[in-house]
PDB file of C-alpha atoms in Angstrom:
ATOM      1  CA  MET W   1      24.610 116.976 -43.402  1.00 39.00           C
ATOM      2  CA  LYS W   2      23.201 114.903 -40.603  1.00 43.00           C
ATOM      3  CA  GLU W   3      19.600 115.653 -41.516  1.00 47.00           C
ATOM      4  CA  ASP W   4      19.970 113.533 -44.689  1.00 55.00           C
ATOM      5  CA  GLN W   5      21.840 110.655 -43.041  1.00 53.00           C
ATOM      6  CA  ASP W   6      19.872 107.409 -42.577  1.00 55.00           C
ATOM      7  CA  PRO W   7      19.939 106.717 -38.801  1.00 53.00           C
ATOM      8  CA  GLN W   8      20.270 102.957 -39.485  1.00 57.00           C
ATOM      9  CA  LEU W   9      23.518 103.451 -41.407  1.00 59.00           C
ATOM     10  CA  PRO W  10      26.930 104.018 -39.776  1.00 65.00           C
ATOM     11  CA  ILE W  11      27.995 107.682 -39.642  1.00 82.00           C
ATOM     12  CA  PHE W  12      29.644 108.575 -42.943  1.00 88.00           C
ATOM     13  CA  ASP W  13      32.919 110.503 -42.677  1.00 93.00           C
ATOM     14  CA  PHE W  14      32.639 112.664 -45.785  1.00 93.00           C
ATOM     15  CA  LYS W  15      35.859 114.579 -45.089  1.00 92.00           C
ATOM     16  CA  SER W  16      37.936 111.375 -44.980  1.00 95.00           C
ATOM     17  CA  PHE W  17      36.129 110.064 -48.054  1.00 95.00           C
ATOM     18  CA  MET W  18      36.966 113.230 -49.996  1.00 95.00           C
ATOM     19  CA  VAL W  19      40.590 113.252 -48.847  1.00 95.00           C
ATOM     20  CA  ASP W  20      41.058 109.630 -49.953  1.00 96.00           C
ATOM     21  CA  LYS W  21      39.369 110.116 -53.329  1.00 97.00           C
ATOM     22  CA  VAL W  22      41.023 113.463 -54.046  1.00 97.00           C
ATOM     23  CA  ASN W  23      44.451 111.999 -53.240  1.00 97.00           C
ATOM     24  CA  ALA W  24      43.790 109.076 -55.585  1.00 97.00           C
ATOM     25  CA  VAL W  25      42.654 111.438 -58.356  1.00 98.00           C
ATOM     26  CA  ASN W  26      45.637 113.757 -57.850  1.00 97.00           C
ATOM     27  CA  GLN W  27      48.086 110.849 -58.070  1.00 98.00           C
ATOM     28  CA  ALA W  28      46.394 109.597 -61.228  1.00 98.00           C
ATOM     29  CA  LEU W  29      46.489 113.092 -62.796  1.00 98.00           C
ATOM     30  CA  ASP W  30      50.161 113.512 -61.904  1.00 98.00           C
ATOM     31  CA  SER W  31      50.966 110.182 -63.579  1.00 98.00           C
ATOM     32  CA  ALA W  32      48.769 110.867 -66.610  1.00 98.00           C
ATOM     33  CA  VAL W  33      50.389 114.207 -67.485  1.00 97.00           C
ATOM     34  CA  PRO W  34      54.118 113.933 -66.676  1.00 96.00           C
ATOM     35  CA  LEU W  35      56.603 116.716 -67.347  1.00 96.00           C
ATOM     36  CA  ARG W  36      58.146 115.843 -70.722  1.00 95.00           C
ATOM     37  CA  ASP W  37      59.113 117.449 -74.044  1.00 96.00           C
ATOM     38  CA  PRO W  38      58.070 119.958 -75.108  1.00 96.00           C
ATOM     39  CA  VAL W  39      58.497 121.098 -71.522  1.00 97.00           C
ATOM     40  CA  LYS W  40      56.713 124.465 -71.757  1.00 97.00           C
ATOM     41  CA  ILE W  41      53.319 123.074 -72.793  1.00 97.00           C
ATOM     42  CA  HIS W  42      53.416 120.226 -70.269  1.00 98.00           C
ATOM     43  CA  GLU W  43      54.515 122.605 -67.536  1.00 98.00           C
ATOM     44  CA  ALA W  44      51.564 124.900 -68.305  1.00 98.00           C
ATOM     45  CA  MET W  45      49.151 121.944 -68.408  1.00 98.00           C
ATOM     46  CA  ARG W  46      50.387 120.676 -65.047  1.00 98.00           C
ATOM     47  CA  TYR W  47      50.395 124.159 -63.488  1.00 97.00           C
ATOM     48  CA  SER W  48      46.611 124.432 -63.712  1.00 97.00           C
ATOM     49  CA  LEU W  49      45.743 120.729 -63.589  1.00 97.00           C
ATOM     50  CA  LEU W  50      47.621 120.134 -60.329  1.00 96.00           C
ATOM     51  CA  ALA W  51      46.828 123.498 -58.700  1.00 93.00           C
ATOM     52  CA  GLY W  52      44.390 121.943 -56.258  1.00 88.00           C
ATOM     53  CA  GLY W  53      40.665 122.402 -56.538  1.00 88.00           C
ATOM     54  CA  LYS W  54      37.737 120.522 -55.042  1.00 90.00           C
ATOM     55  CA  ARG W  55      37.814 117.642 -57.609  1.00 95.00           C
ATOM     56  CA  VAL W  56      34.024 117.400 -57.351  1.00 92.00           C
ATOM     57  CA  ARG W  57      33.635 116.049 -60.898  1.00 95.00           C
ATOM     58  CA  PRO W  58      36.064 113.134 -60.679  1.00 97.00           C
ATOM     59  CA  VAL W  59      34.829 112.222 -57.190  1.00 96.00           C
ATOM     60  CA  LEU W  60      31.239 112.220 -58.485  1.00 96.00           C
ATOM     61  CA  CYS W  61      32.355 109.944 -61.322  1.00 98.00           C
ATOM     62  CA  LEU W  62      34.009 107.502 -58.893  1.00 98.00           C
ATOM     63  CA  ALA W  63      30.977 107.514 -56.570  1.00 97.00           C
ATOM     64  CA  ALA W  64      28.535 106.882 -59.444  1.00 98.00           C
ATOM     65  CA  CYS W  65      30.644 103.949 -60.617  1.00 98.00           C
ATOM     66  CA  ASP W  66      30.643 102.458 -57.126  1.00 97.00           C
ATOM     67  CA  LEU W  67      26.884 103.000 -56.815  1.00 97.00           C
ATOM     68  CA  VAL W  68      26.168 100.752 -59.820  1.00 97.00           C
ATOM     69  CA  GLY W  69      28.646  98.078 -58.710  1.00 96.00           C
ATOM     70  CA  GLY W  70      31.759  99.043 -60.673  1.00 97.00           C
ATOM     71  CA  LYS W  71      35.386  99.205 -59.544  1.00 97.00           C
ATOM     72  CA  GLU W  72      37.360 102.421 -59.170  1.00 97.00           C
ATOM     73  CA  SER W  73      40.029 101.219 -61.611  1.00 97.00           C
ATOM     74  CA  MET W  74      37.411 100.972 -64.380  1.00 98.00           C
ATOM     75  CA  VAL W  75      36.578 104.653 -64.206  1.00 98.00           C
ATOM     76  CA  MET W  76      39.713 106.468 -62.986  1.00 98.00           C
ATOM     77  CA  PRO W  77      40.862 107.450 -66.515  1.00 98.00           C
ATOM     78  CA  ALA W  78      37.415 108.975 -67.144  1.00 98.00           C
ATOM     79  CA  ALA W  79      37.530 110.746 -63.776  1.00 98.00           C
ATOM     80  CA  CYS W  80      40.893 112.253 -64.737  1.00 98.00           C
ATOM     81  CA  ALA W  81      39.587 113.194 -68.192  1.00 98.00           C
ATOM     82  CA  LEU W  82      36.739 115.143 -66.595  1.00 98.00           C
ATOM     83  CA  GLU W  83      39.183 117.119 -64.469  1.00 97.00           C
ATOM     84  CA  MET W  84      41.373 117.801 -67.525  1.00 98.00           C
ATOM     85  CA  ILE W  85      38.371 119.233 -69.372  1.00 97.00           C
ATOM     86  CA  HIS W  86      37.239 121.217 -66.335  1.00 95.00           C
ATOM     87  CA  THR W  87      40.759 122.656 -66.024  1.00 96.00           C
ATOM     88  CA  MET W  88      40.759 123.532 -69.730  1.00 96.00           C
ATOM     89  CA  SER W  89      37.485 125.411 -69.276  1.00 94.00           C
ATOM     90  CA  LEU W  90      38.963 127.386 -66.361  1.00 94.00           C
ATOM     91  CA  VAL W  91      42.169 128.243 -68.222  1.00 96.00           C
ATOM     92  CA  HIS W  92      40.191 129.498 -71.216  1.00 95.00           C
ATOM     93  CA  ASP W  93      37.549 131.185 -69.019  1.00 92.00           C
ATOM     94  CA  ASP W  94      40.229 133.274 -67.299  1.00 94.00           C
ATOM     95  CA  LEU W  95      41.656 134.660 -70.558  1.00 95.00           C
ATOM     96  CA  PRO W  96      41.331 138.409 -71.257  1.00 94.00           C
ATOM     97  CA  CYS W  97      38.925 137.695 -74.151  1.00 91.00           C
ATOM     98  CA  MET W  98      36.595 135.821 -71.757  1.00 89.00           C
ATOM     99  CA  ASP W  99      36.358 136.654 -68.028  1.00 87.00           C
ATOM    100  CA  ASN W 100      39.761 138.375 -67.854  1.00 88.00           C
ATOM    101  CA  ASP W 101      40.700 137.026 -64.427  1.00 92.00           C
ATOM    102  CA  ASP W 102      44.061 137.175 -62.653  1.00 92.00           C
ATOM    103  CA  LEU W 103      43.398 134.696 -59.833  1.00 90.00           C
ATOM    104  CA  ARG W 104      42.358 131.039 -59.801  1.00 90.00           C
ATOM    105  CA  ARG W 105      42.535 128.591 -56.878  1.00 85.00           C
ATOM    106  CA  GLY W 106      44.500 131.212 -54.963  1.00 86.00           C
ATOM    107  CA  LYS W 107      47.247 131.444 -57.626  1.00 92.00           C
ATOM    108  CA  PRO W 108      47.910 133.622 -60.689  1.00 94.00           C
ATOM    109  CA  THR W 109      45.910 132.373 -63.665  1.00 96.00           C
ATOM    110  CA  ASN W 110      47.646 130.359 -66.378  1.00 96.00           C
ATOM    111  CA  HIS W 111      47.982 133.191 -68.897  1.00 97.00           C
ATOM    112  CA  LYS W 112      49.491 135.446 -66.211  1.00 97.00           C
ATOM    113  CA  VAL W 113      52.300 132.922 -65.772  1.00 97.00           C
ATOM    114  CA  TYR W 114      52.780 131.490 -69.275  1.00 97.00           C
ATOM    115  CA  GLY W 115      51.185 134.095 -71.561  1.00 97.00           C
ATOM    116  CA  GLU W 116      47.934 133.972 -73.463  1.00 97.00           C
ATOM    117  CA  ASP W 117      49.328 131.943 -76.350  1.00 97.00           C
ATOM    118  CA  ILE W 118      50.622 129.086 -74.187  1.00 97.00           C
ATOM    119  CA  ALA W 119      47.486 129.186 -71.998  1.00 97.00           C
ATOM    120  CA  VAL W 120      45.247 128.654 -75.045  1.00 97.00           C
ATOM    121  CA  LEU W 121      47.424 125.785 -76.252  1.00 98.00           C
ATOM    122  CA  ALA W 122      47.631 124.208 -72.771  1.00 98.00           C
ATOM    123  CA  GLY W 123      43.834 124.174 -72.633  1.00 97.00           C
ATOM    124  CA  ASP W 124      43.628 122.710 -76.136  1.00 98.00           C
ATOM    125  CA  ALA W 125      46.127 119.999 -75.222  1.00 98.00           C
ATOM    126  CA  LEU W 126      44.250 119.050 -72.036  1.00 98.00           C
ATOM    127  CA  LEU W 127      41.011 118.761 -73.998  1.00 98.00           C
ATOM    128  CA  ALA W 128      42.541 116.549 -76.674  1.00 97.00           C
ATOM    129  CA  PHE W 129      44.381 114.350 -74.187  1.00 98.00           C
ATOM    130  CA  SER W 130      41.267 113.806 -72.073  1.00 98.00           C
ATOM    131  CA  PHE W 131      39.663 111.750 -74.851  1.00 98.00           C
ATOM    132  CA  GLU W 132      42.897 109.921 -75.642  1.00 98.00           C
ATOM    133  CA  HIS W 133      43.238 109.019 -71.966  1.00 98.00           C
ATOM    134  CA  ILE W 134      39.783 107.418 -71.767  1.00 98.00           C
ATOM    135  CA  ALA W 135      40.273 105.567 -75.072  1.00 98.00           C
ATOM    136  CA  VAL W 136      43.758 104.248 -74.288  1.00 97.00           C
ATOM    137  CA  SER W 137      43.861 103.824 -70.514  1.00 98.00           C
ATOM    138  CA  THR W 138      40.418 102.453 -69.566  1.00 98.00           C
ATOM    139  CA  VAL W 139      40.655  98.790 -68.515  1.00 97.00           C
ATOM    140  CA  GLY W 140      38.073  96.171 -67.560  1.00 97.00           C
ATOM    141  CA  VAL W 141      35.287  97.835 -69.571  1.00 98.00           C
ATOM    142  CA  THR W 142      33.749  96.619 -72.836  1.00 98.00           C
ATOM    143  CA  PRO W 143      34.567  98.679 -75.959  1.00 97.00           C
ATOM    144  CA  ASP W 144      30.912  99.581 -76.565  1.00 97.00           C
ATOM    145  CA  ARG W 145      30.665 101.187 -73.135  1.00 98.00           C
ATOM    146  CA  ILE W 146      33.925 103.100 -73.652  1.00 98.00           C
ATOM    147  CA  VAL W 147      32.675 104.453 -76.994  1.00 98.00           C
ATOM    148  CA  ARG W 148      29.325 105.379 -75.418  1.00 98.00           C
ATOM    149  CA  ALA W 149      31.112 107.209 -72.600  1.00 98.00           C
ATOM    150  CA  ILE W 150      33.312 109.154 -75.033  1.00 98.00           C
ATOM    151  CA  GLY W 151      30.212 110.166 -77.012  1.00 97.00           C
ATOM    152  CA  GLU W 152      28.468 111.397 -73.856  1.00 96.00           C
ATOM    153  CA  LEU W 153      31.509 113.405 -72.796  1.00 97.00           C
ATOM    154  CA  ALA W 154      31.966 115.015 -76.220  1.00 96.00           C
ATOM    155  CA  LYS W 155      28.298 116.045 -76.392  1.00 95.00           C
ATOM    156  CA  SER W 156      28.436 117.561 -72.897  1.00 94.00           C
ATOM    157  CA  ILE W 157      31.139 120.074 -73.818  1.00 93.00           C
ATOM    158  CA  GLY W 158      30.260 120.927 -77.426  1.00 92.00           C
ATOM    159  CA  ALA W 159      27.837 123.322 -79.094  1.00 91.00           C
ATOM    160  CA  GLU W 160      24.903 121.681 -77.277  1.00 87.00           C
ATOM    161  CA  GLY W 161      26.631 121.693 -73.887  1.00 88.00           C
ATOM    162  CA  LEU W 162      29.388 123.682 -72.198  1.00 89.00           C
ATOM    163  CA  ALA W 163      30.189 125.828 -75.255  1.00 90.00           C
ATOM    164  CA  ALA W 164      26.500 126.715 -75.701  1.00 87.00           C
ATOM    165  CA  GLY W 165      26.229 127.837 -72.088  1.00 83.00           C
ATOM    166  CA  GLN W 166      29.392 129.918 -72.377  1.00 84.00           C
ATOM    167  CA  VAL W 167      28.176 131.672 -75.529  1.00 87.00           C
ATOM    168  CA  VAL W 168      24.775 132.562 -74.081  1.00 84.00           C
ATOM    169  CA  ASP W 169      26.465 133.695 -70.839  1.00 82.00           C
ATOM    170  CA  ILE W 170      28.801 136.030 -72.750  1.00 84.00           C
ATOM    171  CA  THR W 171      26.059 137.463 -74.967  1.00 84.00           C
ATOM    172  CA  SER W 172      23.812 138.032 -71.927  1.00 81.00           C
ATOM    173  CA  GLU W 173      26.219 140.377 -70.126  1.00 77.00           C
ATOM    174  CA  GLY W 174      24.617 143.751 -69.501  1.00 76.00           C
ATOM    175  CA  LEU W 175      21.111 142.592 -70.451  1.00 72.00           C
ATOM    176  CA  THR W 176      18.216 143.638 -68.235  1.00 71.00           C
ATOM    177  CA  ASN W 177      15.012 141.727 -67.464  1.00 71.00           C
ATOM    178  CA  VAL W 178      16.566 138.354 -68.217  1.00 72.00           C
ATOM    179  CA  GLY W 179      14.099 135.637 -67.222  1.00 78.00           C
ATOM    180  CA  LEU W 180      14.865 132.663 -64.997  1.00 79.00           C
ATOM    181  CA  ASP W 181      14.373 130.277 -67.939  1.00 84.00           C
ATOM    182  CA  HIS W 182      17.162 132.089 -69.775  1.00 82.00           C
ATOM    183  CA  LEU W 183      19.391 131.951 -66.700  1.00 80.00           C
ATOM    184  CA  GLU W 184      18.674 128.257 -66.192  1.00 81.00           C
ATOM    185  CA  PHE W 185      19.544 127.555 -69.842  1.00 83.00           C
ATOM    186  CA  ILE W 186      22.953 129.161 -69.316  1.00 82.00           C
ATOM    187  CA  HIS W 187      23.805 127.075 -66.283  1.00 75.00           C
ATOM    188  CA  VAL W 188      22.234 123.797 -67.388  1.00 79.00           C
ATOM    189  CA  HIS W 189      24.599 124.140 -70.343  1.00 83.00           C
ATOM    190  CA  LYS W 190      27.580 125.859 -68.680  1.00 78.00           C
ATOM    191  CA  THR W 191      28.052 124.409 -65.197  1.00 78.00           C
ATOM    192  CA  ALA W 192      25.865 121.304 -65.139  1.00 86.00           C
ATOM    193  CA  PRO W 193      27.185 119.435 -68.247  1.00 90.00           C
ATOM    194  CA  LEU W 194      30.494 118.245 -66.765  1.00 92.00           C
ATOM    195  CA  LEU W 195      28.840 117.236 -63.487  1.00 92.00           C
ATOM    196  CA  GLU W 196      26.172 115.415 -65.482  1.00 94.00           C
ATOM    197  CA  ALA W 197      28.850 113.752 -67.615  1.00 96.00           C
ATOM    198  CA  ALA W 198      30.724 112.731 -64.458  1.00 97.00           C
ATOM    199  CA  ALA W 199      27.744 110.818 -63.074  1.00 97.00           C
ATOM    200  CA  VAL W 200      26.770 109.376 -66.460  1.00 98.00           C
ATOM    201  CA  LEU W 201      30.306 108.208 -67.300  1.00 98.00           C
ATOM    202  CA  GLY W 202      30.663 106.626 -63.865  1.00 98.00           C
ATOM    203  CA  ALA W 203      27.392 104.732 -64.347  1.00 98.00           C
ATOM    204  CA  ILE W 204      28.123 103.651 -67.927  1.00 98.00           C
ATOM    205  CA  LEU W 205      31.701 102.524 -67.333  1.00 98.00           C
ATOM    206  CA  GLY W 206      30.724 100.911 -64.017  1.00 98.00           C
ATOM    207  CA  GLY W 207      28.231  98.674 -65.807  1.00 97.00           C
ATOM    208  CA  GLY W 208      24.995 100.399 -64.793  1.00 97.00           C
ATOM    209  CA  HIS W 209      21.644  99.737 -66.472  1.00 96.00           C
ATOM    210  CA  ASP W 210      20.101 102.452 -68.635  1.00 97.00           C
ATOM    211  CA  GLU W 211      17.591 103.290 -65.885  1.00 96.00           C
ATOM    212  CA  ASP W 212      20.440 103.846 -63.408  1.00 96.00           C
ATOM    213  CA  VAL W 213      22.288 106.025 -65.928  1.00 97.00           C
ATOM    214  CA  GLU W 214      19.250 108.259 -66.467  1.00 96.00           C
ATOM    215  CA  LYS W 215      18.510 108.610 -62.750  1.00 97.00           C
ATOM    216  CA  LEU W 216      22.092 109.681 -62.139  1.00 97.00           C
ATOM    217  CA  ARG W 217      21.946 112.038 -65.116  1.00 96.00           C
ATOM    218  CA  LYS W 218      18.986 113.865 -63.525  1.00 96.00           C
ATOM    219  CA  PHE W 219      20.624 113.797 -60.088  1.00 97.00           C
ATOM    220  CA  ALA W 220      23.765 115.403 -61.488  1.00 95.00           C
ATOM    221  CA  ARG W 221      21.813 117.976 -63.482  1.00 93.00           C
ATOM    222  CA  ASN W 222      20.189 119.127 -60.253  1.00 94.00           C
ATOM    223  CA  ILE W 223      23.450 119.337 -58.325  1.00 93.00           C
ATOM    224  CA  GLY W 224      25.086 121.027 -61.328  1.00 90.00           C
ATOM    225  CA  LEU W 225      22.512 123.790 -61.224  1.00 90.00           C
ATOM    226  CA  LEU W 226      22.816 123.817 -57.426  1.00 92.00           C
ATOM    227  CA  PHE W 227      26.587 124.300 -57.763  1.00 89.00           C
ATOM    228  CA  GLN W 228      26.055 127.418 -59.891  1.00 88.00           C
ATOM    229  CA  VAL W 229      23.355 128.919 -57.651  1.00 90.00           C
ATOM    230  CA  VAL W 230      25.683 128.531 -54.655  1.00 91.00           C
ATOM    231  CA  ASP W 231      28.578 129.950 -56.717  1.00 87.00           C
ATOM    232  CA  ASP W 232      26.492 133.023 -57.537  1.00 88.00           C
ATOM    233  CA  ILE W 233      25.586 133.496 -53.865  1.00 89.00           C
ATOM    234  CA  LEU W 234      29.199 133.126 -52.724  1.00 88.00           C
ATOM    235  CA  ASP W 235      30.378 135.617 -55.354  1.00 84.00           C
ATOM    236  CA  VAL W 236      28.415 138.381 -53.615  1.00 81.00           C
ATOM    237  CA  THR W 237      28.791 137.244 -49.992  1.00 77.00           C
ATOM    238  CA  LYS W 238      32.452 136.165 -49.695  1.00 63.00           C
ATOM    239  CA  SER W 239      35.845 137.835 -50.133  1.00 61.00           C
ATOM    240  CA  SER W 240      38.479 136.970 -52.755  1.00 59.00           C
ATOM    241  CA  LYS W 241      40.660 135.512 -49.992  1.00 60.00           C
ATOM    242  CA  GLU W 242      37.854 133.207 -48.830  1.00 54.00           C
ATOM    243  CA  LEU W 243      37.024 132.097 -52.377  1.00 50.00           C
ATOM    244  CA  GLY W 244      40.575 131.729 -53.725  1.00 59.00           C
ATOM    245  CA  LYS W 245      39.406 133.651 -56.808  1.00 54.00           C
ATOM    246  CA  THR W 246      38.226 137.179 -57.548  1.00 63.00           C
ATOM    247  CA  ALA W 247      35.038 137.956 -55.622  1.00 51.00           C
ATOM    248  CA  GLY W 248      32.333 140.243 -57.019  1.00 54.00           C
ATOM    249  CA  LYS W 249      33.488 139.784 -60.616  1.00 57.00           C
ATOM    250  CA  ASP W 250      29.972 138.847 -61.812  1.00 54.00           C
ATOM    251  CA  LEU W 251      28.664 142.160 -60.506  1.00 54.00           C
ATOM    252  CA  VAL W 252      31.494 144.097 -62.164  1.00 51.00           C
ATOM    253  CA  ALA W 253      30.924 142.288 -65.484  1.00 51.00           C
ATOM    254  CA  ASP W 254      27.157 142.883 -65.129  1.00 58.00           C
ATOM    255  CA  LYS W 255      26.539 139.155 -65.522  1.00 66.00           C
ATOM    256  CA  VAL W 256      23.171 137.496 -65.193  1.00 69.00           C
ATOM    257  CA  THR W 257      23.112 135.663 -61.834  1.00 82.00           C
ATOM    258  CA  TYR W 258      20.539 134.139 -59.510  1.00 83.00           C
ATOM    259  CA  PRO W 259      20.959 136.756 -56.746  1.00 83.00           C
ATOM    260  CA  LYS W 260      20.593 139.500 -59.370  1.00 82.00           C
ATOM    261  CA  SER W 261      17.442 137.870 -60.792  1.00 81.00           C
ATOM    262  CA  MET W 262      15.672 136.703 -57.624  1.00 83.00           C
ATOM    263  CA  GLY W 263      17.596 138.062 -54.652  1.00 87.00           C
ATOM    264  CA  ILE W 264      19.777 136.280 -52.079  1.00 89.00           C
ATOM    265  CA  ASN W 265      16.977 134.718 -49.995  1.00 90.00           C
ATOM    266  CA  LYS W 266      15.048 133.313 -52.974  1.00 90.00           C
ATOM    267  CA  SER W 267      18.332 132.013 -54.393  1.00 89.00           C
ATOM    268  CA  LYS W 268      18.992 130.153 -51.133  1.00 91.00           C
ATOM    269  CA  GLU W 269      15.474 128.678 -51.198  1.00 92.00           C
ATOM    270  CA  PHE W 270      15.991 127.566 -54.803  1.00 91.00           C
ATOM    271  CA  ALA W 271      19.280 125.927 -53.809  1.00 92.00           C
ATOM    272  CA  GLU W 272      17.496 123.937 -51.084  1.00 94.00           C
ATOM    273  CA  LYS W 273      14.856 122.750 -53.555  1.00 94.00           C
ATOM    274  CA  LEU W 274      17.491 121.621 -56.065  1.00 94.00           C
ATOM    275  CA  LYS W 275      19.243 119.660 -53.333  1.00 95.00           C
ATOM    276  CA  SER W 276      16.000 117.986 -52.218  1.00 95.00           C
ATOM    277  CA  ASP W 277      15.067 117.091 -55.793  1.00 95.00           C
ATOM    278  CA  ALA W 278      18.532 115.602 -56.339  1.00 95.00           C
ATOM    279  CA  LEU W 279      18.354 113.452 -53.209  1.00 96.00           C
ATOM    280  CA  GLU W 280      14.940 112.066 -54.186  1.00 95.00           C
ATOM    281  CA  LEU W 281      16.500 110.594 -57.325  1.00 96.00           C
ATOM    282  CA  LEU W 282      18.827 108.439 -55.216  1.00 96.00           C
ATOM    283  CA  GLN W 283      15.931 106.548 -53.636  1.00 93.00           C
ATOM    284  CA  GLY W 284      15.908 102.948 -54.785  1.00 90.00           C
ATOM    285  CA  PHE W 285      19.696 102.617 -54.871  1.00 94.00           C
ATOM    286  CA  ASP W 286      21.674 100.756 -52.189  1.00 93.00           C
ATOM    287  CA  PRO W 287      21.444 103.168 -49.197  1.00 92.00           C
ATOM    288  CA  GLU W 288      25.023 102.579 -48.093  1.00 93.00           C
ATOM    289  CA  LYS W 289      26.473 103.086 -51.573  1.00 95.00           C
ATOM    290  CA  SER W 290      24.395 106.199 -52.158  1.00 96.00           C
ATOM    291  CA  THR W 291      25.670 107.852 -48.964  1.00 96.00           C
ATOM    292  CA  PRO W 292      28.713 109.476 -50.663  1.00 96.00           C
ATOM    293  CA  LEU W 293      26.447 111.037 -53.289  1.00 96.00           C
ATOM    294  CA  ILE W 294      24.076 112.343 -50.612  1.00 95.00           C
ATOM    295  CA  ALA W 295      27.047 113.835 -48.768  1.00 94.00           C
ATOM    296  CA  LEU W 296      28.393 115.308 -52.011  1.00 92.00           C
ATOM    297  CA  ALA W 297      25.066 117.045 -52.686  1.00 93.00           C
ATOM    298  CA  ASN W 298      25.151 118.486 -49.165  1.00 92.00           C
ATOM    299  CA  TYR W 299      28.758 119.580 -49.632  1.00 90.00           C
ATOM    300  CA  ILE W 300      27.864 121.446 -52.838  1.00 89.00           C
ATOM    301  CA  ALA W 301      24.841 123.033 -51.152  1.00 90.00           C
ATOM    302  CA  TYR W 302      26.672 124.220 -48.026  1.00 89.00           C
ATOM    303  CA  ARG W 303      30.213 124.887 -49.261  1.00 83.00           C
ATOM    304  CA  GLN W 304      31.811 128.210 -48.315  1.00 77.00           C
ATOM    305  CA  ASN W 305      34.166 128.602 -51.279  1.00 70.00           C
TER     306      ASN W 305
END
């Protein structure tokens, strides 16, 4: 990470930053979704929501808000909403009708513990509550910005966003000679949308100008694609124990991936380019406030699980 650190700035302790932000997000999630009646659905929601995870999306949201001059309290409900939706996507992704996975974040997947029926409903409930949480719990932000943020979030996960990427991913299994444009479409719509929404919501709710919002949108799109390229590489180079989820499952499912399409070395080169392009978009912002986002891009690029 040091190669991207401005020598005139104090050394940034990314690990401490992440620990602080992740703890704050985890506390907020725990408070937002308490165990209450009906117990079974809330228990299932909390099982996956509080099962750990990197919390990259909410942290990105908090950092984007800070970058444009906002306060953490203004955007914490949105940060939690993003993690609720991300968790929903994982719960549904792991179902037998989708990726059919038994392991997530080092634990049995939701449907293995609660059954497929409750897992589907837990995901549905997390999705619905995410929007309620932003609408009801956001404070210190004008109503027009809250409505704009909700619209951005909804679009990112619908038939033009996350759902579109999932559908094309599923229908592409087993296909040969799939071009890189096709692969990029899948991941710009499957993995990148929530990361893009995280940065955009942070900028909107933090009071950023339209130009700032669009710069951060492009930054997040790059690191979203970067996240997936690295994920594809790790899937074929790491063990299930190292990843905390089933390794090699893309190969077994005959999924379209970057290593399959361009090889490991070219995939690593592409990852480096995406990171460089992302960091260029942060030029012009306050160097000190952009440091967490620079470190986050490096973390995504060089993570080992």
